[in-house]
Coordinates of C-alpha atoms and ligand atoms in Angstrom, one line a residue:
M1078 CA 0.0 0.0 0.0
S1079 CA 1.5 3.4 -0.9
E1080 CA 2.1 6.0 1.6
T1081 CA 2.5 9.8 1.0
L1082 CA 4.9 11.8 3.2
T1083 CA 4.7 15.6 3.3
P1084 CA 7.8 16.9 5.1
D1085 CA 9.1 20.4 4.8
I1086 CA 12.4 19.2 3.4
C1087 CA 13.3 16.0 1.6
V1088 CA 17.0 15.2 1.4
I1089 CA 18.2 12.5 -1.0
G1090 CA 21.5 10.8 0.0
A1091 CA 22.9 10.3 3.5
G1092 CA 26.5 11.3 2.9
S1093 CA 28.3 14.3 4.3
G1094 CA 26.1 16.8 2.3
G1095 CA 22.7 15.2 3.0
L1096 CA 23.4 14.5 6.6
T1097 CA 24.4 18.1 7.3
V1098 CA 21.2 19.4 5.8
A1099 CA 19.1 16.8 7.7
A1100 CA 20.8 17.4 11.1
V1101 CA 20.7 21.2 11.0
A1102 CA 17.1 21.3 9.7
A1103 CA 15.9 18.8 12.3
G1104 CA 17.8 20.7 15.0
F1105 CA 15.6 23.7 14.3
G1106 CA 12.5 21.5 14.6
V1107 CA 11.7 21.4 10.8
S1108 CA 10.3 18.1 9.5
V1109 CA 12.8 16.2 7.3
V1110 CA 12.7 13.0 5.3
L1111 CA 16.1 11.6 4.5
I1112 CA 16.4 9.0 1.8
E1113 CA 19.4 6.6 1.5
R1114 CA 19.6 3.6 -0.8
D1115 CA 22.8 2.1 0.7
K1116 CA 24.9 2.7 3.8
M1117 CA 24.4 5.8 6.0
G1118 CA 27.5 8.0 5.9
G1119 CA 28.0 7.8 2.2
D1120 CA 31.3 7.4 0.4
C1121 CA 33.4 9.2 2.9
L1122 CA 32.7 7.0 5.9
N1123 CA 32.3 3.7 4.0
V1124 CA 34.6 3.6 1.0
G1125 CA 36.4 7.0 0.9
C1126 CA 38.1 9.3 3.4
V1127 CA 37.8 7.2 6.5
P1128 CA 39.1 3.8 5.2
S1129 CA 41.8 5.5 3.1
K1130 CA 43.1 7.6 6.0
A1131 CA 43.0 4.5 8.3
L1132 CA 45.0 2.5 5.7
L1133 CA 47.5 5.4 5.3
A1134 CA 47.9 5.5 9.1
A1135 CA 48.7 1.8 9.1
G1136 CA 51.2 2.4 6.3
K1137 CA 52.8 5.2 8.3
H1138 CA 53.4 2.9 11.2
A1139 CA 54.9 0.3 9.0
A1140 CA 57.2 3.0 7.5
M1141 CA 58.5 4.0 10.9
A1142 CA 60.8 1.0 10.9
S1143 CA 62.8 2.3 8.0
K1144 CA 62.9 5.9 9.4
A1145 CA 63.7 5.1 13.1
G1146 CA 67.5 4.8 12.4
R1147 CA 67.8 8.5 12.1
F1148 CA 66.6 8.9 15.7
G1149 CA 69.2 6.3 16.9
I1150 CA 66.6 3.6 17.1
Q1151 CA 67.0 0.3 15.3
M1152 CA 63.8 -1.5 14.5
S1153 CA 63.5 -4.8 12.7
Q1154 CA 61.5 -4.9 9.5
P1155 CA 57.7 -4.9 10.3
M1156 CA 55.7 -8.0 10.0
I1157 CA 52.5 -7.0 8.3
D1158 CA 49.3 -9.0 8.9
F1159 CA 47.2 -7.6 6.1
G1160 CA 44.1 -9.3 7.4
K1161 CA 44.5 -7.4 10.7
V1162 CA 45.2 -4.1 8.8
H1163 CA 41.8 -4.8 7.1
D1164 CA 40.2 -5.3 10.5
H1165 CA 41.8 -2.0 11.8
V1166 CA 40.3 -0.1 8.8
H1167 CA 36.9 -1.6 9.4
D1168 CA 37.1 -1.0 13.1
V1169 CA 37.7 2.7 12.4
I1170 CA 34.7 2.8 10.1
A1171 CA 32.6 1.1 12.8
S1172 CA 33.7 3.5 15.5
I1173 CA 32.6 6.5 13.5
A1174 CA 29.4 4.9 12.0
P1175 CA 27.1 5.6 15.0
N1176 CA 27.5 9.4 14.3
D1177 CA 25.8 8.8 10.9
S1178 CA 23.4 6.0 11.9
V1179 CA 19.7 5.8 11.2
E1180 CA 19.1 5.6 15.0
R1181 CA 21.0 8.8 15.6
F1182 CA 19.1 10.7 12.9
E1183 CA 15.7 9.3 13.9
A1184 CA 16.5 10.4 17.5
M1185 CA 17.0 13.9 16.1
G1186 CA 13.5 13.7 14.6
V1187 CA 14.6 12.9 11.0
K1188 CA 12.4 10.3 9.2
V1189 CA 14.9 8.0 7.4
V1190 CA 13.5 6.1 4.4
K1191 CA 15.7 3.3 3.0
G1192 CA 15.6 2.9 -0.8
E1193 CA 16.4 4.5 -4.1
A1194 CA 14.8 7.9 -4.8
S1195 CA 13.6 9.2 -8.2
F1196 CA 11.6 12.1 -9.2
V1197 CA 8.0 11.6 -10.4
N1198 CA 7.4 15.2 -11.4
K1199 CA 8.5 18.7 -10.3
N1200 CA 7.0 18.3 -6.9
T1201 CA 7.2 14.6 -6.1
V1202 CA 9.8 12.0 -5.3
K1203 CA 9.2 8.3 -5.1
V1204 CA 10.9 5.5 -3.1
G1205 CA 9.4 2.1 -3.6
D1206 CA 5.7 2.6 -2.8
T1207 CA 6.3 5.8 -0.8
L1208 CA 5.6 9.2 -2.3
I1209 CA 7.2 12.3 -0.9
K1210 CA 5.8 15.7 -1.5
A1211 CA 8.1 18.2 0.2
R1212 CA 8.3 22.0 0.2
R1213 CA 11.9 21.8 -0.8
Y1214 CA 14.3 19.1 -1.9
V1215 CA 18.1 18.7 -1.6
I1216 CA 19.9 16.3 -3.9
A1217 CA 23.1 15.0 -2.2
T1218 CA 23.5 11.7 -4.1
G1219 CA 27.3 11.9 -4.4
S1220 CA 29.5 10.2 -7.0
R1221 CA 31.0 6.8 -7.9
P1222 CA 34.1 5.7 -9.6
A1223 CA 34.2 6.7 -13.3
I1224 CA 35.3 3.7 -15.3
P1225 CA 37.1 4.6 -18.6
P1226 CA 36.3 2.7 -21.8
I1227 CA 39.6 0.7 -21.8
E1228 CA 39.5 -2.5 -24.0
G1229 CA 39.3 -5.6 -21.9
L1230 CA 38.7 -3.8 -18.6
Q1231 CA 35.3 -5.4 -18.1
D1232 CA 36.8 -8.9 -18.4
V1233 CA 39.2 -8.6 -15.5
N1234 CA 38.3 -8.3 -11.8
Y1235 CA 39.4 -4.8 -11.4
L1236 CA 39.2 -2.9 -8.0
T1237 CA 37.8 0.5 -7.2
N1238 CA 37.6 2.5 -4.0
E1239 CA 34.3 0.5 -3.4
T1240 CA 36.1 -2.8 -3.2
I1241 CA 39.8 -2.3 -2.4
F1242 CA 39.2 -1.9 1.3
D1243 CA 37.6 -5.4 1.5
L1244 CA 40.9 -7.1 0.5
M1245 CA 42.0 -9.5 3.3
D1246 CA 45.3 -10.4 1.6
A1247 CA 48.0 -7.9 0.5
P1248 CA 48.1 -7.5 -3.3
H1249 CA 51.4 -8.9 -4.5
H1250 CA 51.6 -6.2 -7.2
L1251 CA 49.0 -3.5 -7.2
M1252 CA 48.7 -1.6 -10.5
I1253 CA 46.8 1.7 -10.3
I1254 CA 45.4 3.5 -13.3
G1255 CA 45.2 7.1 -12.3
G1256 CA 47.6 9.3 -10.3
G1257 CA 45.1 11.7 -8.7
P1258 CA 44.7 12.1 -5.0
I1259 CA 42.9 8.7 -4.6
G1260 CA 45.5 6.8 -6.7
M1261 CA 48.5 8.4 -5.0
E1262 CA 47.2 7.9 -1.4
L1263 CA 46.4 4.3 -2.0
A1264 CA 49.7 3.8 -3.8
Q1265 CA 51.7 5.0 -0.8
A1266 CA 49.6 3.1 1.7
H1267 CA 50.0 -0.2 -0.1
R1268 CA 53.7 0.3 -0.8
R1269 CA 54.3 0.9 2.8
L1270 CA 52.3 -2.2 3.7
G1271 CA 54.7 -4.3 1.6
C1272 CA 53.1 -4.4 -1.8
Q1273 CA 54.8 -3.8 -5.1
V1274 CA 52.9 -0.8 -6.6
T1275 CA 52.9 0.7 -10.1
V1276 CA 51.0 3.9 -11.0
L1277 CA 50.0 4.6 -14.6
E1278 CA 49.0 8.2 -15.1
A1279 CA 47.9 9.7 -18.5
G1280 CA 49.2 13.2 -17.7
D1281 CA 51.2 14.2 -14.6
I1282 CA 50.4 12.9 -11.1
L1283 CA 48.3 15.2 -8.9
G1284 CA 47.6 17.2 -12.1
R1285 CA 45.4 19.8 -10.3
E1286 CA 48.1 20.6 -7.7
D1287 CA 51.0 23.0 -7.7
R1288 CA 53.6 21.4 -9.9
E1289 CA 56.5 21.9 -7.5
A1290 CA 54.4 20.3 -4.7
A1291 CA 53.4 17.4 -6.9
R1292 CA 57.0 16.8 -7.8
L1293 CA 57.9 16.4 -4.1
V1294 CA 55.2 13.9 -3.6
R1295 CA 56.3 12.0 -6.8
D1296 CA 59.9 11.9 -5.7
T1297 CA 59.0 10.8 -2.2
L1298 CA 56.8 8.0 -3.4
T1299 CA 59.4 6.9 -5.9
S1300 CA 62.1 6.8 -3.3
E1301 CA 59.8 4.6 -1.2
G1302 CA 59.7 2.1 -4.2
V1303 CA 56.4 3.1 -5.9
T1304 CA 56.9 2.9 -9.7
I1305 CA 55.2 6.0 -11.2
I1306 CA 54.8 6.2 -15.0
E1307 CA 53.5 9.5 -16.2
K1308 CA 52.1 10.3 -19.6
A1309 CA 51.2 6.7 -19.9
K1310 CA 48.0 6.1 -21.9
V1311 CA 46.5 2.7 -21.0
Q1312 CA 45.1 1.0 -24.1
K1313 CA 44.2 -2.5 -23.2
V1314 CA 43.9 -4.8 -20.2
K1315 CA 43.9 -8.5 -20.3
K1316 CA 44.2 -11.6 -18.1
V1317 CA 47.2 -14.0 -18.3
D1318 CA 45.7 -17.4 -19.2
S1319 CA 48.1 -19.4 -17.1
D1320 CA 47.8 -17.6 -13.8
R1321 CA 45.7 -14.9 -12.2
D1322 CA 47.9 -12.0 -13.2
I1323 CA 46.5 -9.0 -15.2
I1324 CA 48.5 -7.4 -18.0
V1325 CA 48.1 -3.7 -18.7
A1326 CA 49.2 -2.4 -22.1
Y1327 CA 50.1 1.3 -22.3
E1328 CA 51.7 3.8 -24.6
T1329 CA 54.2 6.5 -23.7
E1330 CA 55.4 9.2 -26.1
D1331 CA 58.0 6.9 -27.7
A1332 CA 56.9 3.3 -27.2
Q1333 CA 54.4 0.6 -26.3
H1334 CA 54.8 -1.1 -23.0
E1335 CA 53.2 -3.8 -20.9
V1336 CA 53.2 -4.3 -17.1
S1337 CA 51.6 -7.2 -15.3
G1338 CA 50.4 -7.4 -11.7
S1339 CA 48.2 -9.3 -9.4
H1340 CA 45.6 -6.6 -8.8
L1341 CA 44.4 -3.6 -10.8
L1342 CA 42.8 -0.5 -9.2
V1343 CA 41.0 2.0 -11.3
A1344 CA 41.1 5.5 -9.9
T1345 CA 40.4 7.7 -12.9
G1346 CA 38.0 10.2 -11.5
R1347 CA 34.3 10.3 -10.4
A1348 CA 30.9 10.2 -12.1
P1349 CA 27.8 11.8 -10.5
N1350 CA 25.0 9.6 -9.2
I1351 CA 22.2 10.9 -11.3
E1352 CA 21.2 8.2 -13.8
T1353 CA 18.4 6.6 -11.8
M1354 CA 16.9 9.9 -10.5
N1355 CA 14.6 10.8 -13.5
L1356 CA 15.9 14.4 -13.3
D1357 CA 14.1 15.3 -16.6
A1358 CA 10.7 14.7 -15.0
A1359 CA 11.5 17.3 -12.4
G1360 CA 13.0 19.8 -14.9
I1361 CA 16.5 19.5 -13.3
R1362 CA 19.3 20.1 -15.8
S1363 CA 22.5 18.2 -15.6
E1364 CA 25.6 17.5 -17.6
K1365 CA 28.3 14.8 -17.6
S1366 CA 30.1 16.2 -14.6
G1367 CA 26.9 16.5 -12.5
I1368 CA 23.8 18.5 -11.7
R1369 CA 24.0 22.2 -12.7
V1370 CA 23.6 24.6 -9.9
N1371 CA 23.9 28.4 -9.6
K1372 CA 26.1 30.1 -6.9
G1373 CA 23.2 29.7 -4.5
L1374 CA 23.3 25.9 -5.1
R1375 CA 19.9 25.9 -6.7
T1376 CA 19.1 23.7 -9.6
S1377 CA 17.0 24.6 -12.7
N1378 CA 14.0 23.5 -10.6
K1379 CA 13.5 26.3 -7.9
K1380 CA 12.3 23.8 -5.3
V1381 CA 15.4 21.7 -5.6
Y1382 CA 19.0 22.4 -4.4
A1383 CA 22.0 20.1 -5.0
V1384 CA 25.1 19.8 -2.8
G1385 CA 28.3 17.8 -2.8
D1386 CA 30.0 15.5 -5.3
V1387 CA 26.8 15.3 -7.4
T1388 CA 27.3 18.9 -8.5
G1389 CA 30.7 17.9 -10.1
G1390 CA 32.6 20.7 -8.3
L1391 CA 35.3 20.2 -5.7
Q1392 CA 34.8 16.7 -4.4
F1393 CA 35.6 16.8 -0.7
T1394 CA 33.6 15.9 2.4
H1395 CA 34.1 19.3 4.0
V1396 CA 32.8 21.0 0.7
A1397 CA 29.7 18.8 0.7
G1398 CA 29.2 19.6 4.4
Y1399 CA 29.7 23.3 3.9
Q1400 CA 27.4 23.4 0.9
G1401 CA 24.8 21.5 3.1
S1402 CA 25.1 24.1 5.8
L1403 CA 24.7 27.0 3.3
V1404 CA 21.6 25.4 1.8
T1405 CA 20.0 25.1 5.2
R1406 CA 20.3 28.9 5.6
A1407 CA 18.4 29.4 2.4
L1408 CA 15.8 26.7 3.3
L1409 CA 15.1 27.7 6.8
F1410 CA 15.7 31.5 6.9
R1411 CA 15.4 32.4 3.2
L1412 CA 18.8 34.1 3.4
P1413 CA 20.7 34.6 0.2
I1414 CA 23.7 32.2 -0.1
K1415 CA 26.7 32.2 -2.3
Y1416 CA 29.1 29.3 -2.5
D1417 CA 32.7 30.3 -3.2
P1418 CA 35.0 27.4 -4.2
Q1419 CA 38.1 29.6 -3.7
L1420 CA 37.5 29.4 0.1
M1421 CA 37.6 25.6 0.2
P1422 CA 40.9 23.9 1.2
R1423 CA 42.0 21.0 -0.9
T1424 CA 44.2 18.3 0.7
T1425 CA 45.9 15.1 -0.4
Y1426 CA 47.0 12.9 2.5
T1427 CA 50.1 11.4 1.1
E1428 CA 53.3 11.9 3.2
P1429 CA 54.2 14.7 2.5
E1430 CA 50.7 16.1 2.5
V1431 CA 49.7 18.6 -0.1
A1432 CA 47.2 21.3 0.8
S1433 CA 46.1 24.4 -1.0
I1434 CA 43.5 27.1 -1.0
G1435 CA 42.5 30.1 -3.1
L1436 CA 44.1 30.9 -6.5
D1437 CA 46.9 28.7 -7.9
E1438 CA 50.1 30.3 -9.1
E1439 CA 49.1 30.5 -12.8
S1440 CA 45.8 32.2 -12.0
V1441 CA 47.4 34.5 -9.6
F1442 CA 49.7 35.9 -12.2
Q1443 CA 47.0 36.0 -14.9
Q1444 CA 44.9 38.2 -12.6
H1445 CA 47.6 40.2 -10.8
K1446 CA 50.7 41.0 -12.9
D1447 CA 52.5 42.4 -9.9
A1448 CA 51.6 39.6 -7.4
K1449 CA 54.1 38.3 -5.0
I1450 CA 55.1 34.8 -3.9
L1451 CA 56.2 34.4 -0.3
R1452 CA 58.1 31.2 0.5
W1453 CA 59.3 29.4 3.5
S1454 CA 60.9 26.0 3.8
Y1455 CA 60.2 23.2 6.3
H1456 CA 64.0 22.9 6.5
E1457 CA 64.2 26.2 8.3
N1458 CA 61.7 25.2 10.9
D1459 CA 63.1 23.9 14.2
R1460 CA 60.2 21.5 14.9
A1461 CA 60.6 20.0 11.5
Q1462 CA 64.3 19.5 12.2
A1463 CA 63.5 17.8 15.5
E1464 CA 61.0 15.6 13.9
R1465 CA 63.1 15.1 10.8
T1466 CA 60.3 16.2 8.5
T1467 CA 62.3 18.9 6.7
E1468 CA 61.0 18.1 3.2
G1469 CA 58.4 20.6 2.2
F1470 CA 57.6 24.3 1.8
I1471 CA 54.8 26.9 1.8
K1472 CA 54.1 29.3 -1.0
V1473 CA 51.7 32.2 -0.3
F1474 CA 50.4 34.3 -3.2
T1475 CA 49.6 38.0 -2.4
T1476 CA 48.8 41.2 -4.3
A1477 CA 51.5 43.8 -4.3
K1478 CA 49.8 45.3 -1.3
G1479 CA 49.8 42.1 0.7
K1480 CA 46.2 40.8 0.3
I1481 CA 46.3 37.1 0.5
L1482 CA 45.1 35.3 -2.7
G1483 CA 46.1 31.7 -2.1
A1484 CA 48.5 29.3 -0.5
V1485 CA 50.1 25.9 -1.1
I1486 CA 51.7 23.8 1.5
V1487 CA 53.5 20.6 0.9
G1488 CA 55.0 18.8 4.0
A1489 CA 54.0 17.3 7.3
Q1490 CA 50.6 18.4 8.7
A1491 CA 49.9 20.5 5.6
G1492 CA 46.2 19.7 5.8
D1493 CA 46.1 21.1 9.3
M1494 CA 48.2 24.1 8.5
I1495 CA 46.1 25.2 5.6
A1496 CA 43.2 26.1 8.1
L1497 CA 45.0 29.3 9.0
W1498 CA 45.1 30.4 5.4
A1499 CA 41.4 29.3 4.9
L1500 CA 40.6 31.8 7.7
A1501 CA 42.8 34.5 6.1
L1502 CA 41.0 34.1 2.7
A1503 CA 37.5 33.9 4.2
K1504 CA 38.1 37.1 6.1
G1505 CA 40.0 38.9 3.3
M1506 CA 43.1 39.3 5.5
T1507 CA 46.5 40.7 4.5
V1508 CA 49.9 39.3 5.4
R1509 CA 50.0 42.1 8.0
D1510 CA 47.2 40.3 9.9
L1511 CA 49.1 37.0 9.7
T1512 CA 52.3 38.6 11.1
S1513 CA 50.3 39.7 14.2
I1514 CA 49.9 36.1 15.5
T1515 CA 52.6 34.5 17.7
P1516 CA 52.7 30.8 17.2
A1517 CA 54.1 28.7 20.0
Y1518 CA 57.7 27.6 19.6
P1519 CA 58.6 25.1 18.2
T1520 CA 55.6 24.3 16.0
L1521 CA 55.1 23.9 12.3
A1522 CA 52.7 26.8 12.6
E1523 CA 55.7 29.1 12.6
I1524 CA 56.3 28.2 8.9
S1525 CA 53.1 30.1 8.0
K1526 CA 54.1 33.1 10.1
R1527 CA 57.6 33.2 8.6
A1528 CA 56.2 33.1 5.1
A1529 CA 54.0 36.1 5.9
V1530 CA 57.0 38.0 7.4
E1531 CA 58.8 37.4 4.1
F1532 CA 56.5 40.1 2.6
Y1533 CA 58.5 42.7 4.6
R1534 CA 62.0 41.4 3.7
P1535 CA 62.6 44.1 1.1
T1536 CA 62.0 46.7 3.9
L1537 CA 65.2 45.5 5.6
T1538 CA 67.4 46.8 2.8
N1539 CA 65.3 49.8 2.0
P1540 CA 67.6 52.9 2.2
K1541 CA 64.8 55.1 3.4
V1542 CA 64.0 52.8 6.3
R1543 CA 67.8 52.5 7.2
K1544 CA 68.0 56.3 7.1
L1545 CA 65.0 56.6 9.4
I1546 CA 66.6 54.1 11.9
G1547 CA 69.8 56.1 11.8
W1548 CA 68.0 59.3 12.4
L1549 CA 66.0 57.9 15.4
R1550 CA 69.2 56.6 16.9
K1551 CA 70.6 60.1 17.0
L1552 CA 67.7 61.0 19.3
G1553 CA 69.5 59.1 22.1
Ligands
FAD2827 C1 39.1 6.8 -1.7 C2 38.5 8.2 -1.4 C3 39.1 9.0 -0.5 C4 38.6 10.2 -0.2 N1 39.3 11.0 0.8 C5 38.8 12.2 1.1 C6 39.4 13.0 2.1 O1 40.4 12.5 2.7 N2 38.9 14.2 2.4 C7 37.8 14.7 1.8 O2 37.4 15.8 2.1 N3 37.2 14.0 0.8 C8 37.7 12.7 0.5 N4 37.0 12.0 -0.5 C9 35.8 12.6 -1.2 C10 34.6 12.4 -0.3 O3 34.4 11.1 0.0 C11 33.4 13.0 -1.0 O4 33.6 14.3 -1.5 C12 32.1 13.0 -0.1 O5 31.8 11.7 0.3 C13 31.0 13.6 -0.9 O6 29.8 13.7 0.0 P1 28.4 13.7 -0.7 O7 27.4 13.9 0.4 O8 28.3 14.6 -1.8 O9 28.1 12.2 -1.3 P2 28.3 10.8 -0.7 O10 29.2 10.7 0.5 O11 28.8 9.9 -1.9 O12 26.9 10.3 -0.3 C14 25.9 10.2 -1.3 C15 24.9 9.2 -0.8 O13 23.7 9.2 -1.6 C16 23.2 7.9 -1.8 N5 22.4 7.8 -3.0 C17 22.9 7.9 -4.3 N6 21.8 7.9 -5.2 C18 20.7 7.7 -4.4 C19 19.3 7.6 -4.7 N7 18.9 7.7 -6.0 N8 18.5 7.5 -3.7 C20 18.9 7.4 -2.4 N9 20.2 7.5 -2.1 C21 21.1 7.7 -3.1 C22 24.5 7.0 -1.8 O14 24.2 5.7 -1.5 C23 25.4 7.7 -0.8 O15 25.3 7.2 0.5 C24 37.5 10.7 -0.8 C25 36.8 9.9 -1.8 C26 37.3 8.7 -2.1 C27 36.6 7.8 -3.1

């Protein structure tokens, strides 16, 4: 028997974007229906950020053995029980899962409906036999791995981020197609856990990142034993008849090559989850990358907003969550909202981490001919020396007058350190504001301050300033 629900807000997808909208709206006592077809918590919790960071953490501990010698500590090579690493990863997921659970959201007053949602018309959504007629809708259906049309790929048992965290045995040789953040994080984690790893990237690895920062990541992973082949166009994948190995045929500028391995991970980007939603029936326009939204995150149907990966913009959990919180302001208080991607930090959690915010170097100089780059190196930071994490740098981009336009950090804790620059950009600060803070000594936070102080370095040799100091000295 069909049931019709008439909440104020209907949210489709219980990942970071959808959960944020549901939690905030329910917190204000507004009636919310939240629809989820799979696991609560979405990609981040189940097959994305959480398992990948837990695996990287395991890899980091394994790597300590080879680094401890520099501290005067000899450790024998680690014995890795991959089955137990798998259990650790799933234990971390399980400890976070209650935060996103049906029970928690129902206790907040959200009605959770399990099943796949699709639009019936501009005002109605259907899940199984249930119809939902809400005042407003928020689509937060996320994304899934985009699988490229490579010959033979469908005939081999390839892995994606949806399956790799289920492996109970270490891959003997993991081949990864795609050197973006997901590919590079999983390459380092598996290498450190004792696997042979080969990355095949059609362009340059971490192609959207600052080139200098990406080179440091590439060199570090290479020195750890990851084989990284850039400008490698994968043409064909096939199985070796005699054993379980997979062969990947690829082309570089000058030649054809083959590599074989035990496992193949496809990490070649993301596709929006929109196919089953019958968006046309609701007058919601989309393109290959995702649902089209304006700066206020509204779709072409005024009753419907979209947030997170499904919009095809920056694909990060904090972005989906931030967009969700913006949308609730529009839904509950009818306030105008404007999403600005330049204020969103972007981090890749390899070691060294790469974090950036605002404009990149190229855009900075396209838009501001007299822009400045302020640099400071981890090598010149005492804490980094003590911890022996001296590889890395910060680059800050400013206008000639010192307004902060962007920052890139590569090195230890870069993802944490970028928060300061996120505040600086959000508040339209100048380097002068940044020089007014006093970070504790010795911390990596001093690297940010030193970069800001660099803005004033030319003042040290300015003849007028020197003349002024001399004149003041004469006063006694
Ligand atoms: C391996 C990996 C590592 C990552 N690491 C990081 C990281 O370290 N930091 C970071 O910020 N981001 C990371 N990300 C990205 C992050 O996971 C996503 O940006 C984030 O999950 C997007 O949230 P969302 O709410 O848009 O979508 P999702 O989390 O994907 O949630 C969408 C939900 O909608 C449901 N759904 C889809 N269609 C329907 C339907 N028709 N009806 C009902 N339900 C539906 C899905 O089942 C899913 O649960 C990583 C991603 C991957 C794959």
